[in-house]
Amino acid sequence: MAETDVMIRLQSVTKQYAGTELPAVGDLSLDIERGEFVTLVGPSGCGKTTTLKMINRIIEPTSGKILIDGVDALSMPAHELRRSIGYVIQQIGLFPHRTIAQNVGTVPSLLGWEDSRIAERTDELIEVVGLEREMLDRYPSELSGGQQQRVGVARALAADPPVLLMDEPFGAVDPIVRGHLQQEFLELQRKLGKTVVFVTHDIDEAIRLGTRIAILNIGGVLEQYDTPTEILSNPANQFVEDFLGGERGLKRLGLLPISSADIVRGPVADRTSTAEDARAVMAEHEVDWIGVLDGDRLLGWVEASALDGADLSEVEPRPFAVSLTADASLREALDSVVTGHARTAVVVDREGKYRGMLDLEAISEEITE
Amino acid sequence: MSVVFGQADQLLDWSWVERNIGQIVDRTWEHLTLTGISVALGLVISVLLAIVVLRWRWSYPPITGAAGLLYTIPSLALFALLVPFTGLSQTTAVIALTSYTLFILIRNIVAGIDGVPAYVKEAADGMGYTPRSRFWRIEVPLALPAIVAGVRIATVTTVGLVTVTAVIGLGGYGFFILRGLNTFFWTQLIVGVLLSVVLATILDLAFVALQAWLSPWSKRRAA
Ligand SMILES: Nc1ncnc2c1ncn2[C@@H]1O[C@H](COP(=O)(O)OP(=O)(O)OP(=O)(O)O)[C@@H](O)[C@H]1O
Ligand SMILES: [Mg+2]
């Protein structure tokens, strides 16, 4: 990798808190490239927050060096450094006495932007993070936890900083909301292309979001630093293996898109087909059901027994519970296979046109190879 | 019961009130100025001392200790102590009354600033506030409800204490109370006490309103 691509470089960074025997982070070196989404993950107390806070100097390292875009973080006043780094803290930390608009406009206002420009930016951001504009005039106490987290993210993005530090930003919400926030943030990040350092103790979150994962052990020891797929396939040691937990196969499936598997046409026939033709298709695929097509749409499926003396057009097809697009994960496809009646995952394109099917075999091939 | 009712007519002599309305207005003004000057002065001194405490933490016990000691001196004794130096003057009254506000005000200011959650301060740092701007734009506004609450208690307490300054020839409504006691003319006594209570209540409510106005963001929690 070219030297200039490194956005954040930790060089033998150590943090020893006063009155403690062992360093919270000891001799940690880590390079984070421009545009990367690095998740820092590890058990509670392993030094994730400490590491993150050393990057924007909320905590000063005891020794070692931190370079941001090639510049020593210690070479400028802390408040100037921090205005160019978005920060989402573990406890959200919105300013209770300021409206949502004022909270979001914090850094632009510190940077001396004109009021009209701040207002424009605030309006834009509140939509980016999926909130209503009418919330801008409310106070933080008048928002739900999930909404506050979104505001926290908007506040961090306000001055369009190249670097974003996030400390368990989705920690305080229920799993469903967290899933939404993760998905939305992934899409947002694809558009924004920031360099993100994201702390979590949830390995699934780390796998789902990170382009690379740094797995830390107590004392800030870096056990493995690699892409999610690589870590899941080749855990560096027992600690990493234990930390990944069970279901590594499933977790890997969660990373692979449906498009990476062999999508087949499957047992389908047009709705104008005769019972005869339909039975021939079922026989060919060795199944007792058939998918019913109307042009390029898959209407649903029909059981073999329903076709006694009736053509396909005379039977009302039962709809498939789920249709997935090719960018959905194989894990979702697997879920669809094991929960659906027809033991198959239906794949459609963005317009809803039928693209094909995946069965259990096609999916398991992707992890057993 | 009938005896009490029978006496009530004599207790409140309305014609006296009508004849002395001018003096009542004057004493109201005196009561308000003594209270206002003392609390305002107390606030200025307390803010300065609180800043000292916030900068040098070790000074908190001695400063609140001294203010607490002042607070425990009986007011009559404090006047007696001061009169040799400042005479039977407004200065004497203001010095005494001001010293009684310090304890409450310093404690509330420091507690208010200390009550700002650490993570809010950390978020402010993370956004790039300088320590000074963080103090004035985040910590002070968040401490305002506690500070105003302190001013409110100090004011209500001072309204009561002003009446004692009657012994050095001032006293606001205390003037009527003292004269009523000396002459056994109950109307004066009752008017003095009632007006003092009414004034304290009005100021109390005014500060409640001020508090709500200064911190619209905490409205819901207070409700
Ligand atoms: N201010 C401090 N003084 C002393 N020790 C501290 C301080 N802050 C953190 N520590 C210690 O440093 C270690 C690392 O703490 P840190 O907050 O970085 O952990 P973490 O990985 O973020 O944990 P969590 O997942 O629970 O948030 C812990 O053992 C913690 O007790
Ligand atoms: Mg932490």
XYZ file of C-alpha atoms and ligand atoms in Angstrom:
624
model
C 0.000 0.000 0.000
C 1.245 3.454 -0.828
C 2.353 5.575 2.106
C -0.037 8.393 1.202
C -3.078 6.159 1.517
C -2.786 5.940 5.276
C -5.292 8.263 6.920
C -4.729 7.310 10.541
C -1.520 5.756 11.807
C -0.969 4.611 15.363
C 2.719 4.043 16.069
C 3.536 2.039 19.197
C 0.876 3.879 21.124
C 0.657 3.220 24.854
C -1.759 4.554 27.431
C -1.115 3.947 31.067
C -3.699 5.484 33.375
C -2.342 6.960 36.585
C -2.481 4.507 39.463
C -2.859 1.389 37.335
C -0.383 -1.437 37.093
C -0.817 -2.485 33.476
C -1.338 -0.178 30.514
C -4.922 0.052 29.182
C -3.364 0.056 25.712
C 0.155 -1.197 25.288
C 2.379 -0.592 22.272
C -0.408 -0.625 19.702
C 0.378 -0.018 16.035
C -2.379 0.261 13.474
C -2.709 1.767 9.999
C -6.097 2.821 8.711
C -6.359 3.677 5.054
C -8.315 6.538 3.571
C -11.957 5.589 3.060
C -11.691 2.468 5.175
C -14.339 1.457 7.711
C -12.407 -0.127 10.548
C -14.273 -1.713 13.407
C -12.475 -2.026 16.743
C -13.881 -4.969 18.601
C -13.003 -6.850 21.756
C -14.211 -7.739 25.235
C -15.274 -5.052 27.689
C -12.334 -3.149 29.131
C -9.871 -4.170 26.415
C -9.091 -0.565 25.552
C -11.325 0.185 22.560
C -12.602 3.489 23.895
C -9.148 4.449 25.092
C -7.714 3.770 21.638
C -10.453 5.755 19.925
C -10.143 8.722 22.254
C -6.405 8.920 21.713
C -7.049 9.606 18.028
C -8.837 12.884 18.810
C -6.790 13.509 21.941
C -9.637 13.335 24.424
C -7.070 11.041 26.032
C -3.385 11.832 25.575
C -1.171 8.813 24.917
C 1.565 8.073 27.443
C 3.944 7.277 24.598
C 3.908 6.623 20.885
C 2.806 8.696 17.960
C -0.456 9.272 16.122
C -0.461 10.615 12.579
C -3.621 11.859 10.901
C -3.283 12.293 7.161
C 0.455 12.316 7.688
C 0.377 15.052 10.329
C 1.332 14.466 13.968
C -1.870 14.874 15.985
C 0.118 16.583 18.733
C 1.418 19.261 16.385
C -1.771 21.356 16.500
C -4.097 22.646 19.229
C -6.455 19.880 20.336
C -9.620 21.868 19.588
C -8.534 22.489 15.998
C -7.721 18.840 15.446
C -11.113 17.827 16.857
C -13.083 20.151 14.590
C -11.811 18.124 11.630
C -12.733 14.778 13.193
C -16.357 13.724 13.609
C -16.990 12.148 16.989
C -19.936 10.098 18.220
C -19.502 9.250 21.896
C -20.665 6.126 23.674
C -23.315 7.977 25.714
C -24.576 10.076 22.746
C -23.919 13.265 24.728
C -26.244 15.700 22.979
C -26.331 19.127 24.604
C -29.592 19.114 26.588
C -30.033 22.903 26.497
C -29.753 23.147 22.740
C -32.341 22.330 20.118
C -31.659 19.532 17.679
C -30.803 22.117 15.010
C -28.308 23.789 17.327
C -26.823 20.445 18.303
C -26.321 19.440 14.686
C -24.866 22.853 13.857
C -22.320 22.748 16.688
C -19.087 22.303 14.734
C -20.073 24.530 11.773
C -20.892 27.220 14.287
C -17.518 26.763 16.008
C -15.895 27.039 12.593
C -17.659 30.353 12.072
C -19.966 29.427 9.217
C -22.686 31.918 8.349
C -26.093 31.230 9.887
C -27.786 30.631 6.548
C -25.181 28.055 5.577
C -25.522 26.303 8.934
C -29.299 26.190 8.555
C -28.996 24.737 5.069
C -26.537 22.091 6.253
C -28.703 21.202 9.246
C -31.768 20.750 7.066
C -29.799 18.537 4.729
C -28.297 16.389 7.479
C -31.486 15.791 9.381
C -32.814 14.127 6.264
C -29.596 12.247 5.610
C -29.946 10.535 8.995
C -33.625 9.852 8.407
C -35.343 12.278 10.760
C -38.160 14.751 10.204
C -37.397 18.440 9.882
C -40.034 19.262 12.457
C -37.719 17.710 15.042
C -35.143 20.434 14.508
C -36.834 22.730 17.018
C -37.158 20.130 19.731
C -34.817 19.521 22.631
C -32.912 16.240 23.006
C -35.103 15.138 25.922
C -38.053 15.183 23.538
C -36.554 12.494 21.270
C -36.414 8.723 21.602
C -33.085 6.992 22.178
C -32.807 5.900 18.551
C -33.617 9.379 17.297
C -30.989 10.851 19.603
C -28.411 8.458 18.191
C -29.236 9.650 14.698
C -28.808 13.245 15.818
C -25.460 12.265 17.326
C -24.372 10.934 13.948
C -25.675 14.039 12.155
C -23.776 16.263 14.575
C -20.574 14.340 13.884
C -21.047 14.664 10.112
C -21.976 18.354 10.162
C -18.723 19.935 9.031
C -18.061 17.102 6.575
C -14.945 15.836 8.373
C -12.798 13.326 6.498
C -12.495 11.156 9.613
C -15.301 9.817 11.787
C -14.795 8.243 15.207
C -17.748 6.329 16.591
C -17.917 4.680 19.991
C -20.738 2.123 20.101
C -23.033 4.637 18.427
C -25.896 2.166 18.176
C -25.428 0.673 21.612
C -28.376 2.210 23.400
C -31.182 1.003 21.125
C -33.048 -2.267 20.744
C -31.756 -4.842 18.234
C -34.348 -4.019 15.581
C -33.613 -0.310 15.553
C -29.917 -1.120 15.685
C -30.275 -3.248 12.573
C -31.974 -0.370 10.757
C -29.379 2.132 11.870
C -26.562 -0.176 10.792
C -28.080 -0.692 7.370
C -28.727 3.009 6.870
C -25.294 3.942 8.058
C -23.693 1.450 5.677
C -25.563 3.001 2.763
C -24.656 6.481 3.943
C -21.000 5.540 4.261
C -20.971 4.153 0.722
C -22.015 7.601 -0.463
C -19.770 9.631 1.849
C -16.602 7.549 1.709
C -15.308 8.747 5.088
C -12.528 7.087 6.994
C -14.426 5.538 9.890
C -13.159 4.037 13.126
C -16.061 2.302 14.797
C -15.908 0.769 18.264
C -18.223 -2.055 19.219
C -18.158 -5.088 21.459
C -20.626 -6.863 19.195
C -18.737 -9.089 16.781
C -21.736 -9.343 14.453
C -21.896 -5.580 14.167
C -18.144 -5.473 13.525
C -18.464 -8.068 10.774
C -21.440 -6.422 9.199
C -20.022 -2.902 9.040
C -16.271 -3.172 8.801
C -14.136 -3.307 5.696
C -11.478 -4.398 8.176
C -11.785 -5.567 11.746
C -9.241 -4.990 14.484
C -9.745 -7.538 17.232
C -8.310 -6.338 20.536
C -7.518 -8.291 23.667
C -7.237 -6.948 27.223
C -4.459 -4.373 27.381
C -5.152 -3.197 23.847
C -3.283 -6.146 22.325
C -4.056 -6.429 18.614
C -4.871 -10.093 18.014
C -5.883 -9.850 14.352
C -6.443 -7.076 11.847
C -7.993 -8.154 8.591
C -11.091 -8.238 6.432
C -14.188 -9.896 7.913
C -14.069 -12.753 5.407
C -10.410 -13.452 6.119
C -10.915 -13.349 9.894
C -13.890 -15.714 9.668
C -12.054 -18.124 7.387
C -8.669 -17.966 9.085
C -8.839 -16.831 12.694
C -5.290 -16.038 13.806
C -5.472 -17.808 17.167
C -7.649 -19.331 19.837
C -8.642 -15.956 21.275
C -9.988 -14.763 17.932
C -11.737 -18.074 17.372
C -13.420 -17.881 20.776
C -14.338 -14.277 20.249
C -15.941 -15.015 16.900
C -18.132 -17.489 18.722
C -20.231 -20.175 17.093
C -21.906 -20.091 13.702
C -18.851 -18.906 11.828
C -20.273 -20.505 8.697
C -23.465 -18.530 9.063
C -21.529 -15.349 9.726
C -19.558 -15.864 6.529
C -22.773 -16.436 4.620
C -23.902 -13.119 6.009
C -20.999 -11.451 4.203
C -21.492 -13.101 0.814
C -24.013 -11.668 -1.626
C -26.513 -13.890 -3.366
C -24.867 -12.958 -6.659
C -21.774 -14.946 -5.642
C -23.740 -18.223 -5.757
C -25.129 -20.084 -8.756
C -28.618 -18.791 -9.399
C -30.663 -21.294 -11.402
C -33.905 -20.891 -13.291
C -35.565 -23.521 -11.088
C -38.862 -25.348 -11.535
C -40.950 -22.639 -13.125
C -43.423 -22.454 -15.963
C -45.568 -19.748 -17.512
C -49.132 -19.572 -16.213
C -50.438 -20.436 -19.677
C -48.802 -23.887 -19.485
C -50.869 -27.027 -19.461
C -50.878 -29.422 -16.513
C -48.868 -31.781 -18.661
C -46.028 -29.316 -19.259
C -45.993 -28.316 -15.599
C -45.664 -31.925 -14.471
C -42.780 -32.406 -16.891
C -40.914 -29.451 -15.321
C -41.520 -30.815 -11.804
C -40.280 -34.234 -12.828
C -37.167 -32.735 -14.337
C -36.323 -30.903 -11.065
C -37.568 -33.747 -8.875
C -39.929 -31.528 -6.851
C -43.662 -31.599 -6.147
C -44.352 -27.917 -6.702
C -43.876 -25.430 -9.507
C -43.320 -21.669 -9.729
C -45.856 -19.793 -11.824
C -44.577 -17.037 -14.111
C -46.568 -14.241 -15.651
C -44.171 -12.902 -18.262
C -41.135 -11.870 -16.176
C -42.937 -11.866 -12.809
C -43.081 -14.844 -10.492
C -46.652 -14.997 -9.188
C -46.153 -17.766 -6.657
C -46.150 -21.505 -6.518
C -48.589 -24.365 -6.977
C -48.501 -27.850 -5.479
C -48.479 -30.853 -7.771
C -51.644 -32.215 -6.178
C -53.556 -29.050 -7.124
C -52.964 -29.747 -10.790
C -55.175 -32.860 -10.972
C -57.312 -32.207 -13.997
C -56.571 -28.482 -13.961
C -54.242 -26.371 -16.062
C -51.858 -23.946 -14.406
C -54.015 -20.939 -15.278
C -56.973 -22.393 -13.379
C -55.150 -22.647 -10.031
C -54.539 -19.674 -7.759
C -50.773 -19.696 -6.964
C -49.635 -19.227 -3.358
C -47.198 -16.326 -3.057
C -43.617 -16.790 -1.874
C -43.139 -15.206 1.543
C -39.873 -13.492 0.566
C -38.191 -12.346 -2.624
C -34.574 -11.309 -2.365
C -32.447 -9.128 -4.597
C -29.011 -10.276 -5.702
C -27.233 -8.002 -3.229
C -28.962 -9.603 -0.242
C -26.735 -11.963 1.712
C -26.602 -15.726 1.341
C -27.537 -15.862 5.015
C -30.856 -14.244 4.186
C -31.226 -16.666 1.298
C -30.610 -19.567 3.663
C -33.221 -18.238 6.032
C -35.685 -18.046 3.197
C -34.879 -21.656 2.186
C -35.373 -23.134 5.636
C -38.499 -21.183 6.514
C -40.314 -21.268 3.162
C -42.647 -24.066 2.087
C -40.921 -24.573 -1.224
C -37.403 -24.906 0.326
C -36.054 -22.326 -2.056
C -34.965 -18.681 -2.120
C -36.499 -16.547 -4.849
C -34.229 -13.936 -6.421
C -35.625 -10.903 -8.234
C -34.014 -7.774 -9.628
C -34.657 -4.237 -8.420
C -37.760 -3.904 -10.589
C -39.132 -7.152 -9.226
C -38.453 -9.211 -12.340
C -37.759 -12.881 -11.696
C -34.077 -13.791 -11.854
C -33.946 -17.315 -10.513
C -33.708 -19.470 -7.428
C -31.220 -20.804 -4.918
C -31.556 -24.048 -3.039
C -29.750 -25.363 0.017
C -27.079 -27.072 -2.032
C -26.159 -23.955 -3.981
C -25.821 -22.012 -0.726
C -23.790 -24.566 1.219
C -21.360 -24.880 -1.683
C -20.269 -21.338 -0.958
C -18.979 -22.122 2.527
C -17.789 -25.687 2.210
C -15.452 -25.002 -0.678
C -64.036 31.201 68.620
C -66.343 34.159 69.039
C -63.715 35.795 71.229
C -61.135 35.602 68.427
C -63.574 36.997 65.916
C -64.487 39.764 68.318
C -60.843 40.732 68.648
C -60.238 40.575 64.906
C -62.068 43.839 64.380
C -59.725 45.594 66.698
C -56.669 43.731 65.386
C -56.893 45.210 61.931
C -57.634 48.879 61.943
C -58.220 49.699 58.303
C -58.282 53.412 58.863
C -54.671 53.193 60.045
C -53.751 51.448 56.838
C -55.433 54.207 54.817
C -53.742 56.982 56.746
C -50.301 55.399 56.426
C -50.398 54.244 52.822
C -47.552 56.582 51.907
C -45.312 55.097 54.554
C -46.243 51.560 53.549
C -45.094 52.339 50.001
C -41.838 53.807 51.300
C -41.142 50.776 53.460
C -41.951 48.439 50.565
C -39.341 50.220 48.518
C -36.842 49.997 51.357
C -37.539 46.296 51.778
C -37.056 45.672 48.061
C -33.848 47.674 47.743
C -32.255 46.059 50.795
C -33.158 42.633 49.434
C -32.133 43.442 45.860
C -28.802 45.034 46.700
C -27.851 42.283 49.149
C -28.736 39.388 46.851
C -27.126 41.048 43.839
C -23.960 41.758 45.771
C -24.038 38.259 47.229
C -24.356 36.821 43.739
C -21.387 38.772 42.405
C -19.197 37.707 45.330
C -20.421 34.103 45.117
C -19.718 33.885 41.391
C -16.182 35.102 41.980
C -15.662 32.691 44.862
C -17.222 29.836 42.871
C -14.789 30.508 40.021
C -11.961 30.305 42.553
C -13.365 27.021 43.856
C -13.751 25.571 40.355
C -10.196 26.461 39.475
C -8.592 25.438 42.763
C -10.639 22.610 44.176
C -8.814 22.546 47.508
C -10.330 25.952 48.278
C -13.858 24.537 48.405
C -13.866 23.338 52.045
C -12.346 26.535 53.500
C -14.560 28.832 51.406
C -17.824 27.057 52.120
C -16.672 26.583 55.707
C -16.272 30.322 56.146
C -19.560 31.077 54.395
C -21.271 28.449 56.531
C -19.865 30.003 59.688
C -21.250 33.422 58.687
C -24.574 31.733 58.063
C -24.729 30.449 61.627
C -24.108 33.804 63.349
C -27.385 35.131 64.749
C -28.375 38.234 62.808
C -28.706 40.445 65.858
C -25.206 39.512 66.922
C -23.858 40.294 63.450
C -25.424 43.764 63.518
C -23.968 44.361 66.956
C -20.568 43.366 65.628
C -20.798 45.678 62.637
C -22.335 48.788 64.195
C -19.070 49.976 65.786
C -17.524 50.041 62.304
C -20.305 51.076 59.964
C -22.865 52.629 62.288
C -26.634 52.438 62.042
C -26.457 52.593 58.275
C -27.674 50.835 55.196
C -24.107 49.621 54.738
C -24.351 47.661 57.964
C -27.593 46.063 56.858
C -26.269 45.205 53.387
C -23.055 43.690 54.715
C -24.958 41.466 57.109
C -27.650 40.450 54.632
C -25.118 39.790 51.867
C -23.041 37.553 54.068
C -26.062 35.387 54.724
C -26.588 34.733 50.982
C -23.051 33.506 50.281
C -23.360 30.018 51.677
C -26.441 29.110 49.656
C -25.266 30.788 46.467
C -21.733 29.365 46.376
C -22.989 25.874 47.050
C -25.625 26.068 44.337
C -23.290 27.503 41.713
C -20.628 24.870 42.346
C -23.192 22.061 42.508
C -24.773 23.316 39.280
C -21.484 23.292 37.391
C -20.493 19.938 38.912
C -23.884 18.526 37.903
C -23.130 18.839 34.188
C -22.665 15.209 33.080
C -19.093 14.216 32.236
C -20.164 12.812 28.880
C -21.737 16.117 27.847
C -18.443 17.832 28.614
C -16.604 15.139 26.700
C -18.887 15.590 23.710
C -18.170 19.325 23.845
C -14.443 18.642 23.868
C -14.849 16.220 20.997
C -16.682 18.832 18.923
C -13.738 21.190 19.373
C -14.780 23.631 22.090
C -11.895 25.338 23.835
C -11.995 24.890 27.624
C -13.169 28.485 28.055
C -15.942 28.336 25.470
C -17.043 24.984 26.842
C -17.419 26.543 30.277
C -19.459 29.542 29.170
C -21.535 27.953 26.418
C -22.172 24.479 27.771
C -21.514 24.258 31.497
C -22.916 27.605 32.632
C -26.200 27.338 30.684
C -26.704 23.824 32.012
C -25.989 24.973 35.555
C -28.427 27.909 35.314
C -31.466 26.119 36.787
C -29.461 25.201 39.889
C -27.987 28.703 40.129
C -31.374 30.382 39.792
C -32.743 27.978 42.393
C -30.012 29.204 44.740
C -30.828 32.852 44.039
C -34.469 32.054 44.712
C -33.785 30.555 48.141
C -31.374 33.374 48.981
C -33.946 35.996 48.011
C -36.782 34.510 50.023
C -34.500 34.114 53.038
C -33.291 37.693 52.703
C -36.843 39.083 52.548
C -37.404 37.547 55.967
C -34.074 38.739 57.345
C -34.580 42.330 56.213
C -37.235 42.766 58.906
C -34.543 42.255 61.548
C -32.683 45.331 60.320
C -35.440 47.316 62.044
C -33.245 47.207 65.144
C -30.781 49.501 63.414
C -33.499 51.839 62.195
C -34.185 50.302 58.778
C -36.163 47.120 58.342
C -38.636 47.663 55.503
C -41.792 46.012 56.768
C -39.810 45.135 59.881
C -40.260 48.746 60.900
C -43.997 48.145 61.380
C -43.417 44.878 63.177
C -41.002 46.400 65.662
C -43.193 49.420 66.303
C -46.254 47.229 66.658
C -44.461 45.150 69.272
C -43.293 48.220 71.185
C -46.675 49.972 71.193
C -48.954 46.900 71.405
C -50.714 48.256 68.317
C -51.430 44.976 66.561
C -52.511 46.399 63.215
C -48.975 47.509 62.472
C -47.551 44.170 63.492
C -49.984 42.248 61.332
C -49.516 44.512 58.303
C -45.740 44.163 58.605
C -45.806 40.371 58.845
C -48.424 39.903 56.130
C -46.731 42.157 53.620
C -43.392 40.500 54.256
C -44.883 37.075 53.584
C -46.692 38.335 50.483
C -43.502 39.903 49.137
C -41.540 36.704 49.713
C -44.230 34.688 47.942
C -44.362 37.022 44.949
C -40.591 36.955 44.536
C -40.572 33.188 44.932
C -43.111 32.785 42.133
C -41.236 35.280 39.975
C -38.105 33.164 40.262
C -40.010 30.007 39.402
C -41.145 31.770 36.237
C -37.618 33.004 35.536
C -36.283 29.496 35.948
C -38.755 28.097 33.433
C -37.992 30.904 31.016
C -34.228 30.417 31.268
C -34.348 26.668 30.776
C -37.133 25.799 28.347
C -35.264 22.572 27.682
C -35.929 21.207 31.157
C -39.615 22.072 31.071
C -40.784 18.581 30.358
C -38.719 16.993 33.049
C -39.875 19.513 35.640
C -43.533 19.100 34.652
N -9.835 7.270 33.474
C -9.379 6.033 33.736
N -8.563 5.805 34.795
C -8.096 4.579 35.055
N -8.368 3.493 34.331
C -9.170 3.651 33.264
C -9.721 4.919 32.914
N -10.490 4.775 31.816
C -10.418 3.463 31.488
N -9.637 2.791 32.356
C -9.306 1.356 32.299
O -8.688 1.090 31.063
C -9.149 -0.134 30.517
C -9.694 0.101 29.116
O -10.858 0.912 29.200
P -11.711 1.297 27.932
O -12.742 2.248 28.365
O -10.804 1.738 26.845
O -12.372 -0.090 27.563
P -13.411 -0.484 26.401
O -12.737 -1.506 25.561
O -13.907 0.723 25.717
O -14.568 -1.177 27.238
P -16.164 -1.172 27.030
O -16.474 -2.151 25.953
O -16.657 -1.657 28.353
O -16.573 0.225 26.707
C -10.161 -0.677 31.505
O -9.529 -1.640 32.286
C -10.554 0.515 32.325
O -10.882 0.139 33.645
Mg -15.855 1.702 25.638
